[in-house]
CSV table of C-alpha atoms in Angstrom, one decimal:
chain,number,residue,atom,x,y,z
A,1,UNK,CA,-89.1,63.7,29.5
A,2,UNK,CA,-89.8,63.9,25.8
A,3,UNK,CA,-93.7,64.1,24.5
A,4,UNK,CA,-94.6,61.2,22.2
A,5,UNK,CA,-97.2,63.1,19.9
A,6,UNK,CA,-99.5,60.7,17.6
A,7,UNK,CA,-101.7,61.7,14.7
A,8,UNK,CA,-105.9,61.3,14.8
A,9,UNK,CA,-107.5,61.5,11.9
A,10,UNK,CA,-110.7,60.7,13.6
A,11,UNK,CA,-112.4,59.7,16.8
A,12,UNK,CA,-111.2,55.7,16.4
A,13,UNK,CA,-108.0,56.9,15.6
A,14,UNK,CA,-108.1,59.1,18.2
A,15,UNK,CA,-108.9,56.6,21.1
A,16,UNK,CA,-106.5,54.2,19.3
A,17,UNK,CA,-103.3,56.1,19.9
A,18,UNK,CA,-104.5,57.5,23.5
A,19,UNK,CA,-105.2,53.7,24.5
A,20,UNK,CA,-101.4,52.9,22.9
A,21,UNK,CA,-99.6,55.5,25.0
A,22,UNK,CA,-99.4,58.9,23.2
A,23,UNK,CA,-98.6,61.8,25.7
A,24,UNK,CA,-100.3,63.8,23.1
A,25,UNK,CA,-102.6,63.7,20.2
A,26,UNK,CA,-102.7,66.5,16.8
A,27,UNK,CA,-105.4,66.1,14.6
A,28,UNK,CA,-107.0,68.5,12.0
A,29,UNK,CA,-110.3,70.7,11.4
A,30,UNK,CA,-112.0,71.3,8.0
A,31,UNK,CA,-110.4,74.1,5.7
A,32,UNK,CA,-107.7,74.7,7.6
A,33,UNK,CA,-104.8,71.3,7.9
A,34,UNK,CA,-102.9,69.6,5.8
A,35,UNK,CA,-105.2,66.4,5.4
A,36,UNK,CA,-107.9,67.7,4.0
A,37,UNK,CA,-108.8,64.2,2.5
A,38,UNK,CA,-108.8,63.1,5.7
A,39,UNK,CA,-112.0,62.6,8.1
A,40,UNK,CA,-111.4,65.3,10.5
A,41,UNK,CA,-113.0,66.7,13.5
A,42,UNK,CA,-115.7,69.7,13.4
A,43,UNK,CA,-115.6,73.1,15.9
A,44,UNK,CA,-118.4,71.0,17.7
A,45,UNK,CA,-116.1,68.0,18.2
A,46,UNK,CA,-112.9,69.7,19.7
A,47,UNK,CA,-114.7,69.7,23.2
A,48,UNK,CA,-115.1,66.2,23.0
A,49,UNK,CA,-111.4,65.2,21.9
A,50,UNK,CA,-110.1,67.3,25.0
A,51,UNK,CA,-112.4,65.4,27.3
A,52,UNK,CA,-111.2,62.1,25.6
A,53,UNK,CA,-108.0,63.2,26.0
A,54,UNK,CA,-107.9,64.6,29.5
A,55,UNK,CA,-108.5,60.7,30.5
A,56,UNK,CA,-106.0,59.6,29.7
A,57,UNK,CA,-103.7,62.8,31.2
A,58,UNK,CA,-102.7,63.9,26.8
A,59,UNK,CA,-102.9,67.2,25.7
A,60,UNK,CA,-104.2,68.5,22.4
A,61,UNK,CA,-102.8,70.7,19.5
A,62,UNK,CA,-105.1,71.5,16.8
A,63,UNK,CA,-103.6,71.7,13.2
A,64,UNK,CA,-104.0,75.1,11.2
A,65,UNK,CA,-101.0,74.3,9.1
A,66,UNK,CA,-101.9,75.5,5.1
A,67,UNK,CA,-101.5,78.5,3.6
A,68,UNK,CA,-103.8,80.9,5.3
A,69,UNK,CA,-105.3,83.2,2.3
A,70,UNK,CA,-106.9,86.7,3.5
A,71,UNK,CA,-110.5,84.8,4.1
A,72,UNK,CA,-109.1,81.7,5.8
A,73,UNK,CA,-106.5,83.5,8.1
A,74,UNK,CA,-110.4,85.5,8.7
A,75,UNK,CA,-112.0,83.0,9.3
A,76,UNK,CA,-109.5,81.2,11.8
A,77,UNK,CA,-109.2,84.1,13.6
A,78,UNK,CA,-112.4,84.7,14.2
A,79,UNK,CA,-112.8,81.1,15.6
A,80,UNK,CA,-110.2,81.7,17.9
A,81,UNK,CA,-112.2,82.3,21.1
A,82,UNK,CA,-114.9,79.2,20.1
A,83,UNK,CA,-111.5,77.0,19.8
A,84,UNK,CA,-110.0,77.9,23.0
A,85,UNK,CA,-113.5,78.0,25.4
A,86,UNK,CA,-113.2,73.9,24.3
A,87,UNK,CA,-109.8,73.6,26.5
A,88,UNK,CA,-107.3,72.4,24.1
A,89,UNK,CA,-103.9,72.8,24.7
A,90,UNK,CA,-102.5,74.4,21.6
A,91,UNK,CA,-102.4,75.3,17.8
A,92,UNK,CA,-100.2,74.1,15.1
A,93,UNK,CA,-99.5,77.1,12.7
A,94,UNK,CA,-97.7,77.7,9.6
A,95,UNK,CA,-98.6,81.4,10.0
A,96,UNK,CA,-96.8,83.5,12.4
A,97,UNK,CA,-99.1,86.7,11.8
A,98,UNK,CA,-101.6,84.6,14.0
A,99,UNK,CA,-99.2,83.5,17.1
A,100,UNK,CA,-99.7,86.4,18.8
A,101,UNK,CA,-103.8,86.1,18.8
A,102,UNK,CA,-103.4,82.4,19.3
A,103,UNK,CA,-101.3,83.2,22.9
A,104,UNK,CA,-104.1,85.8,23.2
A,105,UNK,CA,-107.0,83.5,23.8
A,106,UNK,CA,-104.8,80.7,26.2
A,107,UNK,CA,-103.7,78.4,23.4
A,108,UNK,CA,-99.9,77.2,23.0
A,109,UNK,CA,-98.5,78.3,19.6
A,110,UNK,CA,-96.7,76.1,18.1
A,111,UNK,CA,-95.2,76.5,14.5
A,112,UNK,CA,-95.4,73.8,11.5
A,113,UNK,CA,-93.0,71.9,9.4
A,114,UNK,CA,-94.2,73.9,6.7
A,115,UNK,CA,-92.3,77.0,7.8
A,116,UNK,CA,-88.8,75.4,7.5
A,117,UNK,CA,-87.2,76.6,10.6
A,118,UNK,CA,-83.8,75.8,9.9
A,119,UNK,CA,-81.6,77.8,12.7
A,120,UNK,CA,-81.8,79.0,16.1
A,121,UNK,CA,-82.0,82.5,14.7
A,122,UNK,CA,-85.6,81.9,14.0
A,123,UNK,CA,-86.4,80.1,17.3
A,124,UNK,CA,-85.1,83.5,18.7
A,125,UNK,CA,-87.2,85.3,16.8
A,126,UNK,CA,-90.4,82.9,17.2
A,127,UNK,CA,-89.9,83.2,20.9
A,128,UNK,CA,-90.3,86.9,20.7
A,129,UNK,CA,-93.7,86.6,18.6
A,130,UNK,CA,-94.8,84.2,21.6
A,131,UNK,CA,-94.3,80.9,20.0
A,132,UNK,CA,-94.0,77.9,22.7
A,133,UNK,CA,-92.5,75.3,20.3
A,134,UNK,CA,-91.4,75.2,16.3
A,135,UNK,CA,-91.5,71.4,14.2
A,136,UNK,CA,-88.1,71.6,13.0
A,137,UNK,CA,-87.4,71.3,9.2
A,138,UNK,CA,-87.3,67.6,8.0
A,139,UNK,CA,-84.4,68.8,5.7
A,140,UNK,CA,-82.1,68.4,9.2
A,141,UNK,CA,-79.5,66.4,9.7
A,142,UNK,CA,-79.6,65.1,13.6
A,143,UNK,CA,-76.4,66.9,14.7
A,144,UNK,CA,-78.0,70.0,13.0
A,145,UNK,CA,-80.7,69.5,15.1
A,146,UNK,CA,-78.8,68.5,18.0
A,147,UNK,CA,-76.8,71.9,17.8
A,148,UNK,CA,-80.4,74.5,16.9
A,149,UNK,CA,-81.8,72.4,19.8
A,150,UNK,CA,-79.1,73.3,22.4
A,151,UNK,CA,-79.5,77.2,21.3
A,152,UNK,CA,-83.3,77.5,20.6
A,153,UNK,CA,-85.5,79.7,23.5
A,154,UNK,CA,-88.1,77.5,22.6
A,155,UNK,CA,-89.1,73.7,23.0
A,156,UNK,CA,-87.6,71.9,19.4
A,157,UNK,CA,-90.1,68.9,17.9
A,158,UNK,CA,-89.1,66.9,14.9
A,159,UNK,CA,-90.9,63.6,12.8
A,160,UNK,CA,-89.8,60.3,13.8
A,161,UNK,CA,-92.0,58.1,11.5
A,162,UNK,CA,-94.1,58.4,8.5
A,163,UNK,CA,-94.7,59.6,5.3
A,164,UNK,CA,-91.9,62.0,3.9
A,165,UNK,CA,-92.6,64.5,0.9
A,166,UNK,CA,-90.6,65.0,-2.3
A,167,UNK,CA,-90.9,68.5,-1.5
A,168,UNK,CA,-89.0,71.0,1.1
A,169,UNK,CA,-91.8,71.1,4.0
A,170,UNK,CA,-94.6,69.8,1.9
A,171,UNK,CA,-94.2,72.6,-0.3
A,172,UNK,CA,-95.1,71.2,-3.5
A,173,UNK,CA,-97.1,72.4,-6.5
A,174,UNK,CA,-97.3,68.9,-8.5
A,175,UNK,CA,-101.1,68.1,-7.4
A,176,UNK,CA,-102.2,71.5,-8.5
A,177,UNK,CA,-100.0,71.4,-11.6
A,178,UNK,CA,-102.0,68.6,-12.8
A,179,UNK,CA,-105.3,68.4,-11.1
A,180,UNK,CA,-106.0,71.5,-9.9
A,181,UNK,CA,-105.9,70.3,-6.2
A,182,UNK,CA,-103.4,72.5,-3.8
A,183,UNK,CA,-101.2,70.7,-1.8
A,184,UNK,CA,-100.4,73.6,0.1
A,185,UNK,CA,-103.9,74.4,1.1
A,186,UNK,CA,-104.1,70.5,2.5
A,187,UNK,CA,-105.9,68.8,-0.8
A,188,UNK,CA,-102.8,66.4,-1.9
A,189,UNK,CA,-103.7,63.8,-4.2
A,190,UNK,CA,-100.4,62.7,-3.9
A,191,UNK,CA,-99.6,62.2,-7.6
A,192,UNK,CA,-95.7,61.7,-7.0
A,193,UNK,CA,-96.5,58.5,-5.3
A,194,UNK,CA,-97.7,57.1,-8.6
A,195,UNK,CA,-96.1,55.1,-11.0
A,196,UNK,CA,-94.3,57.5,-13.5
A,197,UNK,CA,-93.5,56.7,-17.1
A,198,UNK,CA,-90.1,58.5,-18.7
A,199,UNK,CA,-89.3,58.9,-22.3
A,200,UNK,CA,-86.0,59.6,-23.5
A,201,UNK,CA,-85.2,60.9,-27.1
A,202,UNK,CA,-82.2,59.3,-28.7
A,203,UNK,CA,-79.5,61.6,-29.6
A,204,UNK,CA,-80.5,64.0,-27.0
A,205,UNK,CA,-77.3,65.6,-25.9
A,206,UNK,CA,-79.3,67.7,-23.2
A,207,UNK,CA,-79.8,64.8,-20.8
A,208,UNK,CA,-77.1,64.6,-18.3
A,209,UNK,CA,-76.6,62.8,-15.2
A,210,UNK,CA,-74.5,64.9,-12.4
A,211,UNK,CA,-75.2,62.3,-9.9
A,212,UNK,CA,-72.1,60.2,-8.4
A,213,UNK,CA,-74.6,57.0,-8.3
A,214,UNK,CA,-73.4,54.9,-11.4
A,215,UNK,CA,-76.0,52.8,-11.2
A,216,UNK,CA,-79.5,54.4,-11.5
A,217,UNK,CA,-81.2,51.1,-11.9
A,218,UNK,CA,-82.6,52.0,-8.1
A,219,UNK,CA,-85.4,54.6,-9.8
A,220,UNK,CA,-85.7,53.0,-12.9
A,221,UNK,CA,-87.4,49.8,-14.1
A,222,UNK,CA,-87.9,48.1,-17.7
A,223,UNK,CA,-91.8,47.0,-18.6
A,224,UNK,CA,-92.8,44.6,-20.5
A,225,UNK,CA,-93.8,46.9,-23.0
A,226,UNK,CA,-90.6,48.3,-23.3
A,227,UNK,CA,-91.3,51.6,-21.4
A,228,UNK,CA,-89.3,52.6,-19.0
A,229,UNK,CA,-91.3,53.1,-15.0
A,230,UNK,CA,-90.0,55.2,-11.7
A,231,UNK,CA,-91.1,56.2,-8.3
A,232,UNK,CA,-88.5,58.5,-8.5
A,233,UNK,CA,-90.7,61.4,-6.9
A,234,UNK,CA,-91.8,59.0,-3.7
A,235,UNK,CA,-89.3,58.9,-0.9
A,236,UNK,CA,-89.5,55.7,1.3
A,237,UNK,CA,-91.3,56.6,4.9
A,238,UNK,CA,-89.1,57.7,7.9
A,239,UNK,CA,-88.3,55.2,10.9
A,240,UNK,CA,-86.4,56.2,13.7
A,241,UNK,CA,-86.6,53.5,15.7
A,242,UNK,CA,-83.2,52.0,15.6
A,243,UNK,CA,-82.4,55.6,16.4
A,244,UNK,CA,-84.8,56.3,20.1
A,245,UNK,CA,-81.1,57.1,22.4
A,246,UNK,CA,-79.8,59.6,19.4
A,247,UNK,CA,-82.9,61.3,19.0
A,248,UNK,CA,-83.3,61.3,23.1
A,249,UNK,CA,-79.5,63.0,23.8
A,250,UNK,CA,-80.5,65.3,20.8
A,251,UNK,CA,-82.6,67.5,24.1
A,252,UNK,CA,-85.9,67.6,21.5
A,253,UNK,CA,-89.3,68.2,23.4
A,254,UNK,CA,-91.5,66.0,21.2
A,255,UNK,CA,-91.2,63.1,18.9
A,256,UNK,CA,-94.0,63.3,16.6
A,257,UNK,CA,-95.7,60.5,14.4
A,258,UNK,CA,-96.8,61.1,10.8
A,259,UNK,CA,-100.4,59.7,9.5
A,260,UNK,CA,-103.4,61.5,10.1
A,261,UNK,CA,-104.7,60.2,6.9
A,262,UNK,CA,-103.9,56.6,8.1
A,263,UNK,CA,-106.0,54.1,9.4
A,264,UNK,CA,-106.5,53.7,13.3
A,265,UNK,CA,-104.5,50.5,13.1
A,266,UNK,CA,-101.6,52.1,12.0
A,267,UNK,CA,-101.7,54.8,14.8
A,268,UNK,CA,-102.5,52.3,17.3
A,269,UNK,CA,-99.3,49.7,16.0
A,270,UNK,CA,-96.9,53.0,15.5
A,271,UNK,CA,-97.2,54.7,18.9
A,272,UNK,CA,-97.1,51.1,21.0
A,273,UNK,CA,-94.1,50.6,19.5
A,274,UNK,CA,-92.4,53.8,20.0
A,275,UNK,CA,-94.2,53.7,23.2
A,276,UNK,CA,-92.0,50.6,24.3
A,277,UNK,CA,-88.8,51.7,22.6
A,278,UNK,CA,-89.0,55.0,24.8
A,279,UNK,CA,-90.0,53.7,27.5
A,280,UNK,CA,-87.3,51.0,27.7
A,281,UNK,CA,-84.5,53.5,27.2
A,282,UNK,CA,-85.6,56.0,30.1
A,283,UNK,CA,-86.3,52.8,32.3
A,284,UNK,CA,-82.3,51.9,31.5
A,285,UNK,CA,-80.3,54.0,29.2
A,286,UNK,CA,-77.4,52.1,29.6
A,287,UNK,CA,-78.6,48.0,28.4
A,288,UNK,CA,-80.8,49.7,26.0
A,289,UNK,CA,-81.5,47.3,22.8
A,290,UNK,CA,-83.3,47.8,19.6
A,291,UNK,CA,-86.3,44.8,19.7
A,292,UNK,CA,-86.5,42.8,16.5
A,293,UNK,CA,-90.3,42.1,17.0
A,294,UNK,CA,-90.5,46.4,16.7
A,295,UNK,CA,-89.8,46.3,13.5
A,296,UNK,CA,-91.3,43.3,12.9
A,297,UNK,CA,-94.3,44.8,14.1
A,298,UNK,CA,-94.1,48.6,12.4
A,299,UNK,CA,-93.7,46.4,9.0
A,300,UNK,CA,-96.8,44.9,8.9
A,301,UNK,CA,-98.7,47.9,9.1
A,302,UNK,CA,-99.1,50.1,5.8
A,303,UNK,CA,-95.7,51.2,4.9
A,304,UNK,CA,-93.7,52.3,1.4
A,305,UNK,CA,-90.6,50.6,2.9
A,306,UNK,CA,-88.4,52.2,5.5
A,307,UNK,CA,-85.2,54.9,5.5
A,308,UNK,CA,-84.0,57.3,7.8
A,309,UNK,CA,-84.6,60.4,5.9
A,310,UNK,CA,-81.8,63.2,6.4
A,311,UNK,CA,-81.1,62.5,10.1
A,312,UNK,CA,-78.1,60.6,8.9
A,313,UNK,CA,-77.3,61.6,5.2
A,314,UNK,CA,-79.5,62.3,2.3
A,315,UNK,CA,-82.6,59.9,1.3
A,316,UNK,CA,-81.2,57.4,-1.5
A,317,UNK,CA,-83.5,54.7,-2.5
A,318,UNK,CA,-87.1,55.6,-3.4
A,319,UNK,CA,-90.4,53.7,-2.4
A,320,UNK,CA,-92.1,50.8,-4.1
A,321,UNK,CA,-95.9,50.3,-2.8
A,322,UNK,CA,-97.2,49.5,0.0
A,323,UNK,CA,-95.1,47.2,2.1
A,324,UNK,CA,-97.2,46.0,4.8
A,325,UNK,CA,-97.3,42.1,5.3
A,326,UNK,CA,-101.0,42.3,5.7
A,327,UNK,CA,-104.5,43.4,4.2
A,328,UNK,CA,-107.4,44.3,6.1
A,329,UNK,CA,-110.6,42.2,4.9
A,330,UNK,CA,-114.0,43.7,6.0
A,331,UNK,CA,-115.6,40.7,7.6
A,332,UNK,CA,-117.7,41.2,10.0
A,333,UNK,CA,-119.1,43.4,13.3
A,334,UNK,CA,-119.2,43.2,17.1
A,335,UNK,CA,-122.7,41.8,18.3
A,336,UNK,CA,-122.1,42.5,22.1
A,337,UNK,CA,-119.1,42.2,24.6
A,338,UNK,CA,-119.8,40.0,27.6
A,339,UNK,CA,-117.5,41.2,30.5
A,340,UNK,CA,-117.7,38.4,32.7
A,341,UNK,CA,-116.2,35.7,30.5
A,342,UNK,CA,-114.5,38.3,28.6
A,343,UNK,CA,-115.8,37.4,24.6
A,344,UNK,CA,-117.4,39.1,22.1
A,345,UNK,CA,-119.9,37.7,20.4
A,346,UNK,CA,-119.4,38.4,16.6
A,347,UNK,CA,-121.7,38.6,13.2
A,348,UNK,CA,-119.4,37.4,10.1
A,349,UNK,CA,-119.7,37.4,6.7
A,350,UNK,CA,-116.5,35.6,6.2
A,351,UNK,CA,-115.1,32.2,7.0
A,352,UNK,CA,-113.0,32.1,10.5
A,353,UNK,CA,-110.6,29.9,12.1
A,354,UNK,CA,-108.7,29.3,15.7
A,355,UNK,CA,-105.1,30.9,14.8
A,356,UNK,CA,-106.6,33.7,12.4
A,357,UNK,CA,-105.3,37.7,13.4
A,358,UNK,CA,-108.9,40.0,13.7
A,359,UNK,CA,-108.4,43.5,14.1
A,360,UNK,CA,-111.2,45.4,16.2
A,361,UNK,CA,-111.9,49.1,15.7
A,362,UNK,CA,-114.8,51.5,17.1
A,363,UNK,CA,-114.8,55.1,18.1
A,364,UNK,CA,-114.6,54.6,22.1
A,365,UNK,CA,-112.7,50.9,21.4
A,366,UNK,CA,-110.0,52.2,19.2
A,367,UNK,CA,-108.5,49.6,17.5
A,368,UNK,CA,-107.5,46.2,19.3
A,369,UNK,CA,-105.6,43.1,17.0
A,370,UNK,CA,-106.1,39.9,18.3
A,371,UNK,CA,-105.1,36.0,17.2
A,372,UNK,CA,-108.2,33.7,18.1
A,373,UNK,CA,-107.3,30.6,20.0
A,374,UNK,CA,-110.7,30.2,21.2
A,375,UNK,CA,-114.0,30.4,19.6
A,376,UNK,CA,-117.7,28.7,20.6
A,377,UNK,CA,-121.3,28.5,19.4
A,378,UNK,CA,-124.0,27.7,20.8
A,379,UNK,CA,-121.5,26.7,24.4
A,380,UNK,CA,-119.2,24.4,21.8
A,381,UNK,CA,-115.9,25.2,20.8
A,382,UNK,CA,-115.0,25.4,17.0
A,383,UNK,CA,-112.1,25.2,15.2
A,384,UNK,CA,-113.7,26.7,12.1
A,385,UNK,CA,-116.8,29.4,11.5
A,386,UNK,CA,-118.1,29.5,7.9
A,387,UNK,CA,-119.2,33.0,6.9
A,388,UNK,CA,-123.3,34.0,7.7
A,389,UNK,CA,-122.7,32.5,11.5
A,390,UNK,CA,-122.6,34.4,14.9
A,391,UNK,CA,-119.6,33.6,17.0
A,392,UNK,CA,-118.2,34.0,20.4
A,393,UNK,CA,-114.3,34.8,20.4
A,394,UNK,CA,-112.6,34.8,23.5
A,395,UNK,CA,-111.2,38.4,23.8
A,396,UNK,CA,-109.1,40.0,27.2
A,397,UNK,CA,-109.8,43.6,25.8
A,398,UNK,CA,-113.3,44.9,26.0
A,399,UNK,CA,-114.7,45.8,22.5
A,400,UNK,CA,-118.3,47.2,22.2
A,401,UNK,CA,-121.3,46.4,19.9
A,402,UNK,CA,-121.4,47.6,16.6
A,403,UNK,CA,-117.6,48.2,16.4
A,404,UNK,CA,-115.9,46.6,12.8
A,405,UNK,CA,-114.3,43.2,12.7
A,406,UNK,CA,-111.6,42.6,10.0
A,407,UNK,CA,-109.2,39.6,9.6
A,408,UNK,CA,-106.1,40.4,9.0
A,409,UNK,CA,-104.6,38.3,6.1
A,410,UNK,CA,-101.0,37.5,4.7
A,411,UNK,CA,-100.6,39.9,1.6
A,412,UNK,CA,-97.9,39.2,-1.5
A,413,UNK,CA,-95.6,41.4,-1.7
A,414,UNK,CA,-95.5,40.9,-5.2
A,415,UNK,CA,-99.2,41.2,-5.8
């Protein structure tokens, strides 16, 4: 059966994906991942994310996936023994000089993206160093991975959704080229998600176009200034889930969901959905159906528009913004949850009404969306709460005091 793995970013984000169905959870420590702008867990937090985890039957790989200088690679190893005593399953690295101290102290070894295993003579090879599973290259076609699957030694894991880099496994210098800021040692700033400006020099013979795409109008847009704007360096983000029988005959261990540096939300949306799609298929392979509502549902999370990466041919169109149908608005926090009648009794410092979407997040709550159809104060129903009130909202799924409210509201894509 093949392992639905879901990012955590944090402990919200954690319990939001383990609540959603994930058979496992990755997630990052300080120094040493690829989301360094992200929250992250500590050493003294890992014992508690296995704990969390072991309820709901998940295991746990720790991300150590940058470029490991002299002091770092030090430093990791030395940690080695404190990492493993907190009864995690496994480490994510994009060094193999550390797989075989990583086996050493209990831990699955796993290798990252970021070393662009490309053929099964690798997977040989990382079977001999002690390796338990390799992140194939997201440079793969899926009947190249099909076919390194089918020969590899080892269990094969490849990205089903997310956020795709402009580089060959993340391998990028841009961010450090203009701020300073090393992509490779986790600290992105992301600069090739910006809007870019081009200038081009009349007369300039040197510019030529080798591409068969006649029409380039795709990266390039006209300003009202006269300047000429791209995204050209920002791919769209990867969805597979038209795809879940493909990627299911391809024999891959583990489907694996990008967005550590998301927000629980999206976790929580992403992995119910592929949750249900896989799911479905092993229930009844054969009157198995893509669900319009699935995609309905992954676009109204954050997204930069959807493409199928190289599983199929080569990335064409380039991302806009954000193409999520909604925005999250801060307004308001969870008073107390009354089990018995099932409501949560809410402080708001925004207006409310019966039909509105509220999105619930805390660390042990996750995050829990919601349409109100039935609000009361004081023992009377409402139809409407103006902002400064305390309200009781009729809620099936226990939230907890002092967790964040948010309403959920229509956004423009054109804004």
């Amino acid at each position: 059966m093949v392992e639905l793995l879901a990012p955590a970013g944090n402990f919200i984000s954690l319990r939001a994906v383990l609540e959603n169905g994930a058979d496992a959870v990755y997630f990052g420590l300080d120094d040493y991942n690829m989301r360094a702008n992200a929250k992250n867990f500590s050493l003294d937090d890992l014992s508690e994310v296995s704990k969390i985890a072991k309820e709901y039957g998940a295991k746990t790989y720790l991300c150590t996936n940058i470029i490991l200088n002299e002091k770092l690679a030090s430093e990791l190893d030395s940690n080695l023994e404190r990492i493993s005593t907190s009864e995690i399953d496994g480490l994510i690295l994009s060094d193999i000089g550390l797989i075989e101290n990583t086996v050493s102290h209990g831990l699955e070894a796993h290798i990252s993206v970021q070393e662009n295993v490309c053929n099964s003579y690798t997977l040989k090879t990382l079977k001999r160093l002690g390796a338990k599973r390799a992140i194939l290259s997201r440079e793969l076609s899926l009947g190249e991975i099909t076919e390194i699957t089918k020969k590899s030694p080892i269990e094969t894991e490849i990205f089903v959704h997310g956020a795709i880099c402009m580089a060959i496994s993340g391998r990028c210098f841009l961010s450090y080229g203009l701020y300073g800021r090393s992509a490779n040692c986790g600290d992105c700033l992301q600069p090739c998600r910006k809007n870019w400006t081009l200038t081009y020099e009349e007369g300039d013979d040197n510019v030529v176009n080798f591409s068969d795409v006649e029409d380039e109008s795709f990266i390039i847009s006209k300003s009202e200034d006269g300047s000429y704007r791209t995204n050209f360096f920002s791919p769209k983000d990867m969805c597979m889930i038209e795809y879940i029988p493909e990627l299911m005959e391809s024999g891959v261990a583990s489907f694996k969901i990008e967005g550590r540096a998301r927000a629980p939300d999206y976790g929580a949306m992403v992995t119910g959905i592929y949750r249900q799609a896989i799911d479905a298929y092993l229930d009844n392979p054969d009157e198995y159906e893509v669900k319009d509502e699935w995609m309905e549902e992954l676009q109204s999370v954050f997204n930069r528009g959807f493409d199928t990466n190289f599983y199929f041919n080569t990335p064409f169109e380039v991302s806009e913004d954000n193409q999520s149908k909604y925005v999250k608005r801060d307004i308001g926090q969870v008073v107390n949850y009354y089990n018995k009648v099932k409501a949560a009794e809410i402080r708001i410092w925004d207006d409310l009404s019966i039909g509105d979407k509220i999105m619930i997040q805390g660390q042990t709550t996750g995050s829990v969306t919601h349409t109100i159809d039935s609000m009361q104060i004081d023992g009377r129903s409402v139809e409407k709460v103006k902002k400064g009130s305390n309200v009781a909202i009729a809620i099936p799924t226990k939230v907890r005091e002092n967790d964040f409210v948010y309403k959920l509201v229509e956004r423009n894509i054109d804004d």
